[in-house]
Amino acid sequence: MSLVAALIAHPLGRLSLQSLPFWQMLQDPSKDNLINGCIATTAAAIVVIGAVVLVALITRYRKWRVLWSEWLTSADHKKIGIMYVVLALVMLARALIEAWLMRAQQAFGLHGGFLSPEHFSELFSTHGTIMIFFMAMPFLTGLINYVMPLQIGARDVSFPVLNSVSLGLTAAGAALVMISLVVGKFSTGGWFGYPPYTEASFNPGEGPDYWIWALTLSSLGSTFTGINFAVTIYKERAPGMWLRRMPLFTWTALCTSILMIFAMPPLTVATAQLALDRYLHFHFFTNGMGGNLMHFANLFWLFGHPEVYILILPAFGVYSEVVSTFSTKALFGYRSLVLATMGIAVLSFTVWLHHFFTMGQNVDINAYFGIASMLIGIPTGVKVYDWMWTMFRGRVRFTVPMIYSIGFILLFVLGGMSGIILANPSVDYQVHNTVFLVAHFHNVAVPGVLFGMIAGYHFWFPKAFGFRLDERWGKLSAWCWIWGFMLAFFPLYGLGLEGLPRRSVAYTERAYVPMEIVAFIGAFLVIAALAALLVQLWVSVRDRDRNRVTAGDPWDGRSLEWATSAPPPEYNFAQLPVVTERDAFTVAKEQGTAYRAARRYVDIEVPRHSALGPIIAAVGFAAAFGLTWHIWWLVLAATLALIGAMIVRGFARDLEKSIPAWQVQAEQEAWLQSVAATASVTRAQEASAANRGLARHEEIAGVIP
Amino acid sequence: MSQPVARHPGLNLGGAHGSTDAAAERLMFGFWVFLMSDAILFGMVFASYVTSLDARAGGPGPHDLYDIRSVFIETLLLLCSSFTFGMASLALKYQHSTRRLVGWLGVTLLLGMGFLGLEIHDFLSMIAKGGSASRSGFLSAFFDLVPLHGAHVTAGCIWLVCLVAQIARFGVDHWVKLGILRLALFWHFLDIIWIAIFSVVYLAGLT
Amino acid sequence: MPGGNVHLSFLDPQGPIAALQRVHFYEVLGVLVVLVAIPIFVLTPWFAWRYRYGASGVRYTPHWDHFWLIEIATWAGPVAIVGALAFLLWRDSHRLDPYRPLASTQPALRIQVIGYDWKWLFIYPDQGIATVGTLAIPVGRPLALQLTSATVMQSLLIPALGSQIYAMGGMVTQLHLQATKPGRLLGENTMFNGRGFQQQRFTALALPAADFNRWVQNVKTHGIPFSERTLAAIAREGSRADLTSALSRSGAAGELELTDVPAGFFSTLVKATMNDAPVHLPSIAAGDRPGHPPSGSAVAALASAPRP
């Protein structure tokens, strides 16, 4: 068959009516099919109706132009950061609902439950994939994007349009996972998709392909993000912002970006090789013909272990900022914290084998990797102690971010302990792949990563939007998260020790039921926490005038991002700051040099908007969708469009626009005037409407240093 | 006479190129970092290859399939192309005529395309001898590693053509210079990867 | 046959390996709780409350961010704890290596395990029998298991006895276990392998030696012959309950006993999976009779199967 004929023989590839979520239940309306079909169709309907409503609202309020020119094509790190966080929150909502469904199924799982095994296995696969790649990664990327350039006194990241492209790739991957609710089924192989289960011989359908291409898009986006952040921190720091004067959040951003640069390639290789196996009948991981599934395990976890440190290090950075700010005290042990961060980053590449101690390798190898895994506990412990000593002889304020931080310290330690237990091969041989393992990684991911992200969201929201979030709903959400997490996951430690494997849709031991019920109650609390978070946002927007903090410093912050208006201007600083010490903004406040007008105003170059990001997103999504469904003409067209877009971009010449000096001066002076007219507040009034973003820093003057 | 400031490893344009020389620092550093991630990517695929050497599943192996003469000619072509690109880079730095610059780039392109043509011929003859990727794990790993390098060279050739088109459109302006600097790094990087392939795949495979 | 509850956990050990694992688990847990958790759980709320904003009578040192003694202690403490745990880890990893044969006066009982979707086939090569659904083992005698998979990656775990190990296609892994008292033990697959995954549970039956011998005789007498037809039924996708109904077996659902198992079947299956070839019963070589130890070449072939 000629190439052209092959391309257009099946214009819809392997899409068919079977791909619709309700088709099976219509063909064969058994009780099982009806239950599962209704759940699947409801999910698909939410996606479709949600998209339609969104389009309708944007059209109704005539926001298309604004959406395109101010947001989607923006190369401003602040806008890109906000869009990343929005993406993360949307995907968080989906993945939490999936978690609740799984807990519900297992609560009723004695002898069956209501979900079919296939549906359950799709749920655990999407839940894990979304939480790691499309919730946690975008969340931390968004926070770093927003905050890091401000913290180092820069105007933007080094490669602003590449930043937009990274966002586009990540969004395309998320869109692929969302569209899998509407057409076809997602992979059932879990978030790490071990072959040969995910090979074409065992799972020829579209599921593993959805997974492969969603991960590929996401990992490419993250690789570029890592490059962008690392170069920015090395090259764009303000004068005097030496590496040892950078805030801890920026240090963790640097180590995270280096991890991204080095850890994403193994994932790209593993998924690409699996794709070659599936599409072109290669034999990387097949059972026979020289394939070896152990290579996949090694490649995947060479990525996978540094990945979890990519997730946790920015959260550690947030906690460093939050604990020092809300202890009204300098961060204790700066040098140790930096060394510990670097140590964690380096060690994270030396432990990957602990994910498969039970794969039959030599006992000395297992023991070595076990000891290496425990070594990471050392710098992590140092960090926890340094945060505790930061509170010592400070003045601790129990704001929402601080509640998350204290909850983190207490709960994360337990997760670290279960990690050290698992690092022992002889114990791991018992609890590997049981829900004990599930409890461990949620114990480090939820109080560790997620609490950190939410704390960061609360901490920097006023900077990004100019008004504070509602404290009461925030505290309610935090309590629901803390108790919900404990109820949902501590029982799993016990269940794992009693032999319940992970990914079990059902079980036959009556002994498991009580703990499953407790876990289910926890899941309700977690959904309540999510709801409280959404209500908080709605209430805060409603009350935004009451909670405005345009002066820009609602928490008496210590680093440079607090030295700008809220929200900051597009160019961040009217005049780039000159840094002389750590905690640059606190030093400026104490020396009385904060809120000074610039000596000289100059024209400022900022990057022009570019459509490259959204184009790459659309083209990337099209290529991935085409590959998943074998719509070859679409793959070809998208690839050509991708190459074309990059070539056209190469011809672009006018890449920056100039903001005239008079405009910068006008904006700066307007802000300084509003600061002068603002009443400063003590920390006691921090959560009240009196807080307009100006801190009365004198309250600590004259105190024993 | 003041010492010229070296802003980044590799060929620096120098003060005569003004703001282009300053802008190169961030861009070249970023490109080096990208090459590091690409090097890790190749490293993983090399590791796959080396651990699949015994996975021949009874099929043909290096002695049955590799044509050392053809590979040797490919190596010479690619090494020469690195030399000619070096000449292009010097023409750029010392602001020789555009014709000379484009001439050297053109020769590089021809050498690169010659490399690719020979390589494709090699692959086709391997497949004709029964050494296709779906025959064994070893051949899958081979056809991951060597065509991955070839795909990078192809991308480099396309990039080269685009740069020449940009020269036709804009002359040797700021962005063209930065593009040539980055493509030069990319081209030399691919040469180094090829030397590794030549040694690890072909020489080691045939001894 | 022992009745009573099924033993689910290594915290209720029924064998020496699980017993050692329990001790090691409590040792590590104890060290961590006492030296890590309790100090942090005491100090963190105490610091947070004592030094809260608005507390009276406490010192406030906003610039105090460094103190050598504390820095040294914060590093030295975790180093010491990890050092101690590393010693325990090294020792116990070697003691509890799944590949390490258990010291005993009795000869090890060889069992070959094949993971299917979604059932385990347990072959007793020296007795020429096999079962699906029940793994009967003699109390006090070490077991030497060899595992492989006919399909995707799986993992055999009998928590009350000891470690799990992956079973992978085209490869052979080993596991050494022993039961010290009679009883019924949970056995399962912990590596998700499809929609029947949760059904891949079985009961390990630890029997006193005489009872075990009687059980073996019973299977030899009443088991169905291991033919191509039974092999095809086992290899078909389904749980063991599906299997017994497909074979129209009366008796307990999901329990199958087989006899006349050819000596080289396990290695034949490994090789066939390695070559993507269909699996058939090996033709019986001259001198090889079911129930007798395999000939030298088969043993050599198995020994050289790649250890992952």
GROMACS .gro file of N, CA, C and O in nm, chain A residues 438-477:
model
  160
  438VAL      N    1   0.228   0.216   4.987
  438VAL     CA    2   0.137   0.324   4.949
  438VAL      C    3   0.127   0.427   5.062
  438VAL      O    4   0.131   0.547   5.039
  439ALA      N    5   0.118   0.376   5.186
  439ALA     CA    6   0.112   0.467   5.300
  439ALA      C    7   0.240   0.549   5.310
  439ALA      O    8   0.236   0.669   5.333
  440HIS      N    9   0.355   0.483   5.290
  440HIS     CA   10   0.482   0.557   5.299
  440HIS      C   11   0.486   0.671   5.198
  440HIS      O   12   0.513   0.786   5.234
  441PHE      N   13   0.461   0.642   5.071
  441PHE     CA   14   0.485   0.751   4.977
  441PHE      C   15   0.379   0.859   4.985
  441PHE      O   16   0.407   0.975   4.958
  442HIS      N   17   0.256   0.823   5.029
  442HIS     CA   18   0.161   0.930   5.053
  442HIS      C   19   0.200   1.009   5.178
  442HIS      O   20   0.178   1.129   5.185
  443ASN      N   21   0.262   0.939   5.274
  443ASN     CA   22   0.303   1.008   5.396
  443ASN      C   23   0.411   1.112   5.368
  443ASN      O   24   0.423   1.211   5.439
  444VAL      N   25   0.494   1.088   5.268
  444VAL     CA   26   0.592   1.192   5.234
  444VAL      C   27   0.537   1.287   5.129
  444VAL      O   28   0.575   1.405   5.125
  445ALA      N   29   0.447   1.240   5.042
  445ALA     CA   30   0.398   1.326   4.935
  445ALA      C   31   0.291   1.423   4.982
  445ALA      O   32   0.289   1.538   4.939
  446VAL      N   33   0.202   1.380   5.069
  446VAL     CA   34   0.093   1.469   5.109
  446VAL      C   35   0.142   1.572   5.212
  446VAL      O   36   0.142   1.692   5.183
  447PRO      N   37   0.188   1.530   5.332
  447PRO     CA   38   0.239   1.632   5.423
  447PRO      C   39   0.365   1.698   5.371
  447PRO      O   40   0.397   1.810   5.409
  448GLY      N   41   0.438   1.634   5.285
  448GLY     CA   42   0.561   1.692   5.232
  448GLY      C   43   0.534   1.783   5.115
  448GLY      O   44   0.540   1.905   5.126
  449VAL      N   45   0.504   1.723   5.001
  449VAL     CA   46   0.490   1.801   4.879
  449VAL      C   47   0.363   1.885   4.881
  449VAL      O   48   0.366   2.007   4.864
  450LEU      N   49   0.249   1.820   4.905
  450LEU     CA   50   0.122   1.892   4.886
  450LEU      C   51   0.104   2.004   4.989
  450LEU      O   52   0.067   2.116   4.953
  451PHE      N   53   0.134   1.975   5.116
  451PHE     CA   54   0.121   2.082   5.216
  451PHE      C   55   0.213   2.198   5.180
  451PHE      O   56   0.179   2.315   5.197
  452GLY      N   57   0.333   2.165   5.131
  452GLY     CA   58   0.426   2.271   5.092
  452GLY      C   59   0.372   2.355   4.979
  452GLY      O   60   0.383   2.478   4.979
  453MET      N   61   0.312   2.290   4.881
  453MET     CA   62   0.257   2.364   4.769
  453MET      C   63   0.140   2.451   4.814
  453MET      O   64   0.130   2.569   4.774
  454ILE      N   65   0.054   2.397   4.898
  454ILE     CA   66  -0.060   2.477   4.944
  454ILE      C   67  -0.012   2.591   5.033
  454ILE      O   68  -0.062   2.704   5.025
  455ALA      N   69   0.087   2.562   5.118
  455ALA     CA   70   0.142   2.670   5.202
  455ALA      C   71   0.201   2.780   5.114
  455ALA      O   72   0.182   2.899   5.138
  456GLY      N   73   0.274   2.738   5.009
  456GLY     CA   74   0.331   2.837   4.917
  456GLY      C   75   0.223   2.917   4.847
  456GLY      O   76   0.236   3.039   4.828
  457TYR      N   77   0.115   2.848   4.809
  457TYR     CA   78   0.001   2.915   4.746
  457TYR      C   79  -0.054   3.023   4.838
  457TYR      O   80  -0.075   3.138   4.797
  458HIS      N   81  -0.074   2.990   4.965
  458HIS     CA   82  -0.125   3.089   5.060
  458HIS      C   83  -0.026   3.203   5.081
  458HIS      O   84  -0.064   3.318   5.097
  459PHE      N   85   0.101   3.166   5.089
  459PHE     CA   86   0.206   3.262   5.124
  459PHE      C   87   0.221   3.368   5.016
  459PHE      O   88   0.229   3.488   5.045
  460TRP      N   89   0.223   3.324   4.888
  460TRP     CA   90   0.252   3.417   4.780
  460TRP      C   91   0.129   3.465   4.704
  460TRP      O   92   0.142   3.548   4.616
  461PHE      N   93   0.012   3.415   4.739
  461PHE     CA   94  -0.110   3.461   4.672
  461PHE      C   95  -0.126   3.612   4.683
  461PHE      O   96  -0.155   3.679   4.583
  462PRO      N   97  -0.108   3.670   4.802
  462PRO     CA   98  -0.126   3.816   4.812
  462PRO      C   99  -0.029   3.893   4.723
  462PRO      O  100  -0.063   3.999   4.671
  463LYS      N  101   0.092   3.839   4.707
  463LYS     CA  102   0.188   3.906   4.620
  463LYS      C  103   0.139   3.902   4.476
  463LYS      O  104   0.151   3.998   4.401
  464ALA      N  105   0.085   3.786   4.435
  464ALA     CA  106   0.048   3.770   4.295
  464ALA      C  107  -0.079   3.846   4.260
  464ALA      O  108  -0.093   3.894   4.146
  465PHE      N  109  -0.173   3.856   4.355
  465PHE     CA  110  -0.304   3.911   4.320
  465PHE      C  111  -0.341   4.038   4.396
  465PHE      O  112  -0.442   4.099   4.368
  466GLY      N  113  -0.260   4.075   4.494
  466GLY     CA  114  -0.285   4.201   4.562
  466GLY      C  115  -0.383   4.193   4.676
  466GLY      O  116  -0.415   4.296   4.736
  467PHE      N  117  -0.434   4.076   4.709
  467PHE     CA  118  -0.519   4.065   4.828
  467PHE      C  119  -0.496   3.930   4.893
  467PHE      O  120  -0.456   3.834   4.828
  468ARG      N  121  -0.521   3.926   5.026
  468ARG     CA  122  -0.494   3.803   5.101
  468ARG      C  123  -0.608   3.704   5.085
  468ARG      O  124  -0.721   3.741   5.056
  469LEU      N  125  -0.573   3.577   5.110
  469LEU     CA  126  -0.677   3.474   5.114
  469LEU      C  127  -0.742   3.474   5.251
  469LEU      O  128  -0.681   3.509   5.351
  470ASP      N  129  -0.866   3.430   5.253
  470ASP     CA  130  -0.941   3.427   5.379
  470ASP      C  131  -0.876   3.329   5.478
  470ASP      O  132  -0.852   3.214   5.446
  471GLU      N  133  -0.849   3.377   5.599
  471GLU     CA  134  -0.777   3.293   5.696
  471GLU      C  135  -0.864   3.181   5.751
  471GLU      O  136  -0.818   3.069   5.770
  472ARG      N  137  -0.992   3.210   5.780
  472ARG     CA  138  -1.076   3.110   5.846
  472ARG      C  139  -1.094   2.986   5.760
  472ARG      O  140  -1.074   2.873   5.805
  473TRP      N  141  -1.131   3.008   5.632
  473TRP     CA  142  -1.149   2.893   5.544
  473TRP      C  143  -1.016   2.823   5.520
  473TRP      O  144  -1.010   2.702   5.504
  474GLY      N  145  -0.908   2.900   5.522
  474GLY     CA  146  -0.776   2.840   5.506
  474GLY      C  147  -0.742   2.748   5.621
  474GLY      O  148  -0.690   2.638   5.602
  475LYS      N  149  -0.773   2.793   5.742
  475LYS     CA  150  -0.744   2.709   5.859
  475LYS      C  151  -0.831   2.585   5.858
  475LYS      O  152  -0.785   2.475   5.891
  476LEU      N  153  -0.958   2.603   5.817
  476LEU     CA  154  -1.046   2.486   5.809
  476LEU      C  155  -0.990   2.384   5.711
  476LEU      O  156  -0.982   2.264   5.739
  477SER      N  157  -0.948   2.433   5.596
  477SER     CA  158  -0.891   2.343   5.497
  477SER      C  159  -0.767   2.272   5.552
  477SER      O  160  -0.751   2.151   5.535
   0.00000   0.00000   0.00000
